[in-house]
Backbone as a chain_set.jsonl record, in Angstrom:
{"seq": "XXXXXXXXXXXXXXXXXXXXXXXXXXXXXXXXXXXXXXXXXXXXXXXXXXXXXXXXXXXXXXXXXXXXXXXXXXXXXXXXXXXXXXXXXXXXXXXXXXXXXXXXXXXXXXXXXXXXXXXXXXXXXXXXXXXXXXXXXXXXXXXXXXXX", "coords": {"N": [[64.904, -97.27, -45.18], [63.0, -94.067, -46.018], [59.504, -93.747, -45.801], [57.145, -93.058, -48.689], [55.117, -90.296, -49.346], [51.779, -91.507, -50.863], [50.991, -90.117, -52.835], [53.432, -89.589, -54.106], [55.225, -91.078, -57.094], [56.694, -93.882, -57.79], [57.098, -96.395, -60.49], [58.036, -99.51, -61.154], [59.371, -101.262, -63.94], [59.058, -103.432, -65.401], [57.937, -105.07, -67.755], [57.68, -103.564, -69.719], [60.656, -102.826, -70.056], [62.7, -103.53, -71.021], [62.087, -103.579, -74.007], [62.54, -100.708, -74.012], [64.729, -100.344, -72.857], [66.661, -101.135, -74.701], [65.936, -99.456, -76.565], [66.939, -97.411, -75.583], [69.32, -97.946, -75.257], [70.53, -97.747, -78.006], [69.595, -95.357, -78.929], [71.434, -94.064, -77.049], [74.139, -94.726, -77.309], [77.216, -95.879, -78.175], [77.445, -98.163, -80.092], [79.214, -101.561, -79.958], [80.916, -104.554, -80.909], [81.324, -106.202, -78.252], [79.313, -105.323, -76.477], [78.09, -104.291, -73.553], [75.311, -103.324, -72.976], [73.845, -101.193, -71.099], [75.841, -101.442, -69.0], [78.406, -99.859, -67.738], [77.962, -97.694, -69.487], [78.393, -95.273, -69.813], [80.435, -94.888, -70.458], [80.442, -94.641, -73.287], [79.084, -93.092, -74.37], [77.51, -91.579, -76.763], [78.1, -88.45, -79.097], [76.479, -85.182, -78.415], [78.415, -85.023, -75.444], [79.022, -85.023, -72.232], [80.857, -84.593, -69.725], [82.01, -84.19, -65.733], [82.827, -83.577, -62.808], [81.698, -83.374, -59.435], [82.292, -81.25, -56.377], [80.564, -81.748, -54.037], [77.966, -84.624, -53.28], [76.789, -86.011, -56.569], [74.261, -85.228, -56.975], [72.457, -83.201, -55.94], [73.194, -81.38, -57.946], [72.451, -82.135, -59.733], [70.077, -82.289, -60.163], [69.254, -79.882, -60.28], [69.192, -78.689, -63.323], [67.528, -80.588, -64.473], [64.374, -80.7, -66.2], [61.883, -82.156, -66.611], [59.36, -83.114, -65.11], [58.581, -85.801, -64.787], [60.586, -88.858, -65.72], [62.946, -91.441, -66.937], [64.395, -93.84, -64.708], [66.651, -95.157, -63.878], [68.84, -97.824, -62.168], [71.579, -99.681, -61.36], [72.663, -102.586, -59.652], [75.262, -103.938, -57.448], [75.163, -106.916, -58.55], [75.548, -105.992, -61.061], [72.888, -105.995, -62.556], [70.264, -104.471, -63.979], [67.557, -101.963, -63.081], [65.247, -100.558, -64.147], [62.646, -97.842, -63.645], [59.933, -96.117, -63.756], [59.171, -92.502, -62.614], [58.707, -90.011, -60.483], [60.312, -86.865, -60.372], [60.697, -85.027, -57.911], [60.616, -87.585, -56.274], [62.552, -89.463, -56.876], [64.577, -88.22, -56.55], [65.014, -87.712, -53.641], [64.797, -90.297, -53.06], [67.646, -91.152, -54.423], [69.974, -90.493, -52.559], [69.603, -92.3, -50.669], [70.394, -94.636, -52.318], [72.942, -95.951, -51.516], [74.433, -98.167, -52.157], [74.616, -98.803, -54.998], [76.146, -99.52, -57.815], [75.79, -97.778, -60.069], [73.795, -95.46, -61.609], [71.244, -93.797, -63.93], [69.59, -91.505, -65.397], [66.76, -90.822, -68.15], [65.183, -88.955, -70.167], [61.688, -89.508, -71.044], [61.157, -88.95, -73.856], [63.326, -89.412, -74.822], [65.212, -87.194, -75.202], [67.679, -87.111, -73.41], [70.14, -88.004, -71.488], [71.242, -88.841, -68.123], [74.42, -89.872, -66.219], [75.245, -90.925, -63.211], [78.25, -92.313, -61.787], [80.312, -94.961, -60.75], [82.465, -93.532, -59.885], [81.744, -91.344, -59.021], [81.131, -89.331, -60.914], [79.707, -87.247, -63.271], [78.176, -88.124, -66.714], [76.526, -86.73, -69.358], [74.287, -86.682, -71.829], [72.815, -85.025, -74.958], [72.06, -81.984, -76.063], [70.359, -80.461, -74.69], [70.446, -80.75, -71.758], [73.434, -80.594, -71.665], [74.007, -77.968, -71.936], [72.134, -76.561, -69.885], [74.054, -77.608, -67.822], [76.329, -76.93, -68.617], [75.979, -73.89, -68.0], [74.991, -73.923, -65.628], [77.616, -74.663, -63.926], [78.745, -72.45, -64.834], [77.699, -70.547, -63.569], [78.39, -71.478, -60.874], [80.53, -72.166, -59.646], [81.836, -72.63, -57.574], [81.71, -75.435, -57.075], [82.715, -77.201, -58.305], [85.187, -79.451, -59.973], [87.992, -78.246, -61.037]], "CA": [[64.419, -96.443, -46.252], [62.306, -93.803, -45.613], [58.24, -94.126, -47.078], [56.987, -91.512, -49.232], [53.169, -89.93, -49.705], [50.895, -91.996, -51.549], [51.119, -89.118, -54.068], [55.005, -90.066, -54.953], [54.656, -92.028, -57.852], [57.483, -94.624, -58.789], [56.689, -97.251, -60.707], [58.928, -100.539, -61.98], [58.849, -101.464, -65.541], [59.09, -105.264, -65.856], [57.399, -105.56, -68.986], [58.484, -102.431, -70.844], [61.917, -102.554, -69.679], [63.831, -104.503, -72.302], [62.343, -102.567, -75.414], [62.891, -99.173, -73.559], [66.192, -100.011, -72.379], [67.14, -101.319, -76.158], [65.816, -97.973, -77.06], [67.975, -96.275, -75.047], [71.195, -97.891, -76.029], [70.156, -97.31, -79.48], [69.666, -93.794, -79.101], [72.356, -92.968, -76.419], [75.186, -95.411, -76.353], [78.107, -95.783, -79.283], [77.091, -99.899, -79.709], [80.191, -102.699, -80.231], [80.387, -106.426, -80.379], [81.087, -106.765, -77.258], [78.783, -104.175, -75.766], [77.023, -104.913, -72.205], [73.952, -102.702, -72.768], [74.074, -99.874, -69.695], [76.55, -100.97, -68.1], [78.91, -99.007, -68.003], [77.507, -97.066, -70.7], [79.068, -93.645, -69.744], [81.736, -94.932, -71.067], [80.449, -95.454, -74.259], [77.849, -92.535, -74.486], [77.623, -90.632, -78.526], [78.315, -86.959, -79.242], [77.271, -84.499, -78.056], [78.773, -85.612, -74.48], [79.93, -83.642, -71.317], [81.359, -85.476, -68.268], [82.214, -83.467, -65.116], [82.869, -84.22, -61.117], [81.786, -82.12, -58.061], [83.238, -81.471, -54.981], [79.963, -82.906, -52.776], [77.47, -85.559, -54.353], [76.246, -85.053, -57.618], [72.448, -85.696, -57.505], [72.015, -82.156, -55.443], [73.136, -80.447, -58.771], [71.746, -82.885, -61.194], [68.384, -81.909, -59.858], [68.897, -78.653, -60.978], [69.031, -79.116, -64.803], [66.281, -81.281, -65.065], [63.25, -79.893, -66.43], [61.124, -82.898, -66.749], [58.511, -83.69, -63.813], [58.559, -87.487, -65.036], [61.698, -89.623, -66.249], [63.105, -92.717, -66.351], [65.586, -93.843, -63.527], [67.57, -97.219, -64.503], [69.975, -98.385, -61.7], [72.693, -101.028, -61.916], [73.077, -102.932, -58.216], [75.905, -104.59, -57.204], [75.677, -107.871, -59.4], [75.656, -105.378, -62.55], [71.028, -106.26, -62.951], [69.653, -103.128, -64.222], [66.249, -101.612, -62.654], [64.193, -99.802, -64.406], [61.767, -97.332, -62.978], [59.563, -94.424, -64.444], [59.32, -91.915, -61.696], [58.739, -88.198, -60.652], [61.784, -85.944, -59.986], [61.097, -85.156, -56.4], [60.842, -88.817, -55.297], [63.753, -89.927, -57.609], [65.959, -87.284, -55.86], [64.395, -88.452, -52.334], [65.739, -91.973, -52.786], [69.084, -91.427, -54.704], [71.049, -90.395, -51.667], [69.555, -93.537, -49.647], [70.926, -96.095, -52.14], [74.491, -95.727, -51.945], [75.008, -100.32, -52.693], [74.373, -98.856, -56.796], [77.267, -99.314, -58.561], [75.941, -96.459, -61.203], [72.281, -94.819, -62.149], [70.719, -93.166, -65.096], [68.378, -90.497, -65.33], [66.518, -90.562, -69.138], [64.077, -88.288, -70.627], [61.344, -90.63, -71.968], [61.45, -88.069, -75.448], [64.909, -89.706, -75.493], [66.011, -86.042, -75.544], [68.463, -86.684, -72.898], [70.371, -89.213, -70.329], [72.326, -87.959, -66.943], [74.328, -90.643, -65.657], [76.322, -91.0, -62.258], [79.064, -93.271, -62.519], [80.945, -95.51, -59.356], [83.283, -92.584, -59.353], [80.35, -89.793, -58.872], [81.505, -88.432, -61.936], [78.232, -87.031, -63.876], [78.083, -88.105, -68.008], [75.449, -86.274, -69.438], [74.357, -86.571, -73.664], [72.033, -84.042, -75.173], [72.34, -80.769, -76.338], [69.758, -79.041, -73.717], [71.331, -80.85, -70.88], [74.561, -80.172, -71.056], [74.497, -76.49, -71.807], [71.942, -76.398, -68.668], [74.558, -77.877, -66.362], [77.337, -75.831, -68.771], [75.512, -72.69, -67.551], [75.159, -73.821, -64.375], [78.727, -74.619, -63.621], [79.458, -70.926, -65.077], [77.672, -69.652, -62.142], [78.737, -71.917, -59.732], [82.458, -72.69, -59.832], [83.277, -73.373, -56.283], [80.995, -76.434, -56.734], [82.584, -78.311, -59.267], [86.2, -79.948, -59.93], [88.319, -77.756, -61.969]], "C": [[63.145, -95.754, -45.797], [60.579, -93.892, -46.709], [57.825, -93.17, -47.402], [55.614, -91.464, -49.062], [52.844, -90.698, -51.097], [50.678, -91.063, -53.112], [52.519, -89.096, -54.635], [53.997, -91.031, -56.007], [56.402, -92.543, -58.204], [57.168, -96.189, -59.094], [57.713, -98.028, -61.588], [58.051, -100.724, -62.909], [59.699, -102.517, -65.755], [59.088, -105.354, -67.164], [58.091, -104.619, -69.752], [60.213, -102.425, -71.035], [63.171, -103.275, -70.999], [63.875, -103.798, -73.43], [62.53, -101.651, -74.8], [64.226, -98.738, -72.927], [66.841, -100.407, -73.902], [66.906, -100.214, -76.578], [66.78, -97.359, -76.65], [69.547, -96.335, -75.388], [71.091, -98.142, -77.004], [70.259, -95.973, -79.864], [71.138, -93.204, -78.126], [73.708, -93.684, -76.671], [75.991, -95.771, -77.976], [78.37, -97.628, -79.101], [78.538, -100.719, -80.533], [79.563, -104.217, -80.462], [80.733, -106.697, -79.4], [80.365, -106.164, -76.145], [77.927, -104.846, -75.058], [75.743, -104.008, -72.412], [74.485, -101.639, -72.263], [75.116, -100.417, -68.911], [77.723, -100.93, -68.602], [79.067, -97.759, -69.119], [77.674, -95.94, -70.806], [80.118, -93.367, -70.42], [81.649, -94.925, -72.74], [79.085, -94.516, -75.232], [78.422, -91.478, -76.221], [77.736, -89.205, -78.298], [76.631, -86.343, -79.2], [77.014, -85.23, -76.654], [79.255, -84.6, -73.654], [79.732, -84.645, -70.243], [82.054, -84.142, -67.107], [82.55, -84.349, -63.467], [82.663, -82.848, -60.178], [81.825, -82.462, -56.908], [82.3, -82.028, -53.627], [79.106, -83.569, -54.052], [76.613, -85.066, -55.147], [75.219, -84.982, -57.866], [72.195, -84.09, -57.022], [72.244, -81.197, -57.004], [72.727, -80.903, -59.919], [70.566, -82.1, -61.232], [68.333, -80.831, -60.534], [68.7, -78.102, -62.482], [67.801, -79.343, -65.305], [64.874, -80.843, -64.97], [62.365, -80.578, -66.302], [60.341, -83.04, -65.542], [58.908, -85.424, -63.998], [59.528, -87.768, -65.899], [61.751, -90.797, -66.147], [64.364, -92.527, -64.922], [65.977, -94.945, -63.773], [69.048, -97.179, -63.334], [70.248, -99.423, -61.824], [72.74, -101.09, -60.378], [74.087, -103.551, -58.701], [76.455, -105.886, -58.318], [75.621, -107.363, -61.001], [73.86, -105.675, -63.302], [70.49, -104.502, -62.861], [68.051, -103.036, -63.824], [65.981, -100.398, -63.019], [62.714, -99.018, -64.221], [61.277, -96.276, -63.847], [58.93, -93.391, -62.933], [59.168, -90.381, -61.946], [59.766, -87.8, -59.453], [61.881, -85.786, -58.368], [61.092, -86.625, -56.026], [61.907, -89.659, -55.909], [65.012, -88.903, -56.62], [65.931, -87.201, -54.657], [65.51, -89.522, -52.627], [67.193, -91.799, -53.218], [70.184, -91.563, -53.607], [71.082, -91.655, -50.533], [69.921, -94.719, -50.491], [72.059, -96.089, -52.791], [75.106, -96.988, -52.282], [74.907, -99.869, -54.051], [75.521, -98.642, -57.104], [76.931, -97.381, -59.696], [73.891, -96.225, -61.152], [71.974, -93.948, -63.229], [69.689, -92.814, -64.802], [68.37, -90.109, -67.372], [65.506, -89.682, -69.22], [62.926, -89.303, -71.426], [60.665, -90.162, -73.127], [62.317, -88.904, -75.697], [65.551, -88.618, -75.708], [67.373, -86.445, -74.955], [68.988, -87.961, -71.751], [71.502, -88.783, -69.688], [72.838, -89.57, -66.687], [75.316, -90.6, -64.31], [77.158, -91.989, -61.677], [79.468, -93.925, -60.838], [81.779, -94.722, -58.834], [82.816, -91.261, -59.413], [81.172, -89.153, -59.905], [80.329, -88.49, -62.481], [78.914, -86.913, -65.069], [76.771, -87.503, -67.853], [75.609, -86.341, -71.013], [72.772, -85.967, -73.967], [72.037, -82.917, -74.976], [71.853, -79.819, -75.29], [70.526, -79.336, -72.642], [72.505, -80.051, -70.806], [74.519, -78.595, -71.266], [73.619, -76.078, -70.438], [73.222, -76.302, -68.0], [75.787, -77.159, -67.304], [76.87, -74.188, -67.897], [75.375, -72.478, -66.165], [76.209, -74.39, -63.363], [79.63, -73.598, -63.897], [79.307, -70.208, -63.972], [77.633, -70.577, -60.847], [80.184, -72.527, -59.276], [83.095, -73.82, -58.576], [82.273, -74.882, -56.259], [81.503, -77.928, -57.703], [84.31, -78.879, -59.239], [86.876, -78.913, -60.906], [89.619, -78.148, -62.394]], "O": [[62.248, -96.421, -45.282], [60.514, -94.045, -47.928], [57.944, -92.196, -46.659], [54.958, -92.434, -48.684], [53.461, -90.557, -52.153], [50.266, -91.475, -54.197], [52.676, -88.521, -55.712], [52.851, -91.475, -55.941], [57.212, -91.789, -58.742], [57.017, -97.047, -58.223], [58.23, -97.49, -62.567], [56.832, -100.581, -63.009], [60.844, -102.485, -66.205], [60.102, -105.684, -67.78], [59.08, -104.94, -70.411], [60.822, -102.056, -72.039], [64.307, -103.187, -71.465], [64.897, -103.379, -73.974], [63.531, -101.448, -75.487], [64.709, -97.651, -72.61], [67.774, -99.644, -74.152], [67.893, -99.754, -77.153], [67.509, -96.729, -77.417], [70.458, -95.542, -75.627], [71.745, -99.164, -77.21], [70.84, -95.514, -80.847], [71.763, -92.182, -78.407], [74.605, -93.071, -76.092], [75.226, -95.913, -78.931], [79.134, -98.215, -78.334], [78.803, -100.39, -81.689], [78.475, -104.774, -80.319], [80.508, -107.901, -79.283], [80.69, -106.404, -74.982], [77.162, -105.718, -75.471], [75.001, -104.293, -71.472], [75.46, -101.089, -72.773], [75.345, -99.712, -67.929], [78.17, -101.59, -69.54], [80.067, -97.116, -69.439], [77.218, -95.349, -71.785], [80.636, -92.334, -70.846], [82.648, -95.168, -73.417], [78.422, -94.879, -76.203], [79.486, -90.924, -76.499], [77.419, -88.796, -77.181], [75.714, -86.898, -79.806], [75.983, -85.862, -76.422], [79.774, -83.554, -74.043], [78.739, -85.316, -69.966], [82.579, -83.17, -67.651], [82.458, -85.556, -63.243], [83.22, -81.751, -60.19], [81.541, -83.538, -56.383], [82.755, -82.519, -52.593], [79.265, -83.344, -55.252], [75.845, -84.129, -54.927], [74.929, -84.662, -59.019], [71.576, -83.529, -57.926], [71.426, -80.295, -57.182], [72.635, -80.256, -60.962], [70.163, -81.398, -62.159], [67.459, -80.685, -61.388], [68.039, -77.084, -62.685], [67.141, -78.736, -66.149], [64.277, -80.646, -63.912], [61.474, -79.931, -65.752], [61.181, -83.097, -64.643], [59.553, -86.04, -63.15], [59.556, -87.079, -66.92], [60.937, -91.435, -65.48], [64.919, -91.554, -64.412], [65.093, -95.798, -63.85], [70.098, -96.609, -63.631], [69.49, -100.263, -62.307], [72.832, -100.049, -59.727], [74.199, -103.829, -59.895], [77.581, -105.976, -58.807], [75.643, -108.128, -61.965], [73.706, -105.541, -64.517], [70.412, -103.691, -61.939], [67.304, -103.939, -64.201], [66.323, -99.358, -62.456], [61.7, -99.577, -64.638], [62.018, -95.615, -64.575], [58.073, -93.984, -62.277], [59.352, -89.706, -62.958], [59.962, -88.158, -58.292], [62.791, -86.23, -57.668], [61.922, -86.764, -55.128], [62.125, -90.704, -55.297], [66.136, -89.202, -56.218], [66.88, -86.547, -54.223], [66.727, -89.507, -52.443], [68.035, -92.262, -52.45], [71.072, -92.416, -53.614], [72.014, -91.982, -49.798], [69.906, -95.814, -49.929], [72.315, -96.167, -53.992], [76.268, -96.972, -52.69], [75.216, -100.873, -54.693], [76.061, -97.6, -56.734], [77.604, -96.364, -59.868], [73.048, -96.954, -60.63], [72.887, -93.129, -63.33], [68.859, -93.424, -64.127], [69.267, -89.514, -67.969], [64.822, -89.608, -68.199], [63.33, -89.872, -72.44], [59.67, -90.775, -73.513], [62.291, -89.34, -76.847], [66.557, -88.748, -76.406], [68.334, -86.255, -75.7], [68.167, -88.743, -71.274], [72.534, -88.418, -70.252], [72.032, -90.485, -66.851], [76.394, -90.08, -64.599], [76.526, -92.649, -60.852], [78.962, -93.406, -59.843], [82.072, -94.815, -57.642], [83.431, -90.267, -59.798], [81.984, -88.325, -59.493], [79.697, -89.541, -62.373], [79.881, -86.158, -65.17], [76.033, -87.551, -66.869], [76.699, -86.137, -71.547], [71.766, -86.343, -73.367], [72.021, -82.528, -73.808], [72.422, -78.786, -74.938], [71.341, -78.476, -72.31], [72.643, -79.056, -70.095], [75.248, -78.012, -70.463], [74.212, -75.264, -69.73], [73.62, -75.211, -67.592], [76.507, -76.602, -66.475], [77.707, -73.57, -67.239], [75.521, -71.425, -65.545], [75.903, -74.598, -62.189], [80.807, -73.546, -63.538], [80.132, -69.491, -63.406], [76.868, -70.348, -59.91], [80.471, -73.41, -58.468], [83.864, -74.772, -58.435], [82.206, -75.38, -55.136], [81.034, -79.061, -57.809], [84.764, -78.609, -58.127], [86.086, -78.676, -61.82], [90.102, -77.673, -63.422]]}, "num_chains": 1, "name": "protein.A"}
């Protein structure tokens, strides 16, 4: 893994992480009785919703959407343990492509406006109105980039 400038900032969230991930599948996630939290929570994400797949990996066109400097980032490893990070956009989109062991990852707005997620089968969920008409708009002008 490569090391970033002292001016990256990502920082784990131990302590916060429980109420801010209960927040989140409160606000984003269509809740059951037998509901795991985040994972797999793409599956499971509330209106309005837009799911998509593109033809190389999908973080290069996530990036482009996202307006925020600072987000959350919540990956799921391997034994399904969610990590919670608050982070800025360039060093979140630095690391994604180096940790290909994540079953899945989430990218939130911490408004709660909005949550990207990229699934085990690089398929991109996305919920929130600005989002998806971003990446609607920018799959109008980019066609040959996406699955049709």
């Amino acid at each position: 893994m490569q090391v970033y400038p002292t001016t990256s900032r990502l920082i784990c969230r131990f302590q916060a992480a429980k109420v801010e991930l209960e927040n989140i599948e409160n606000r984003f996630l269509v809740k059951n009785h037998y509901s795991h939290g985040l994972h797999w929570g793409w599956n499971k994400l509330k209106e309005p919703k837009l799911s998509m797949r593109f033809v190389d990996q999908p973080y290069q066109y996530i990036r482009e959407i996202i307006e925020d400097d600072v987000f959350w980032f919540i990956v799921e490893d391997l034994n399904d343990k969610l990590w919670m990070y608050e982070g800025e956009k360039d060093t979140i989109f630095e690391l994604i492509p180096e940790l290909c062991h994540l079953n899945e990852y989430y990218l939130v707005s911490k408004k709660y406006q909005w949550l990207i997620c990229e699934d085990h089968h690089e398929i991109v969920h996305l919920h929130g109105q600005e989002v998806i008409q971003r990446m609607i708009t920018y799959t109008q002008n980019n066609k040959d980039k996406i699955y049709q």
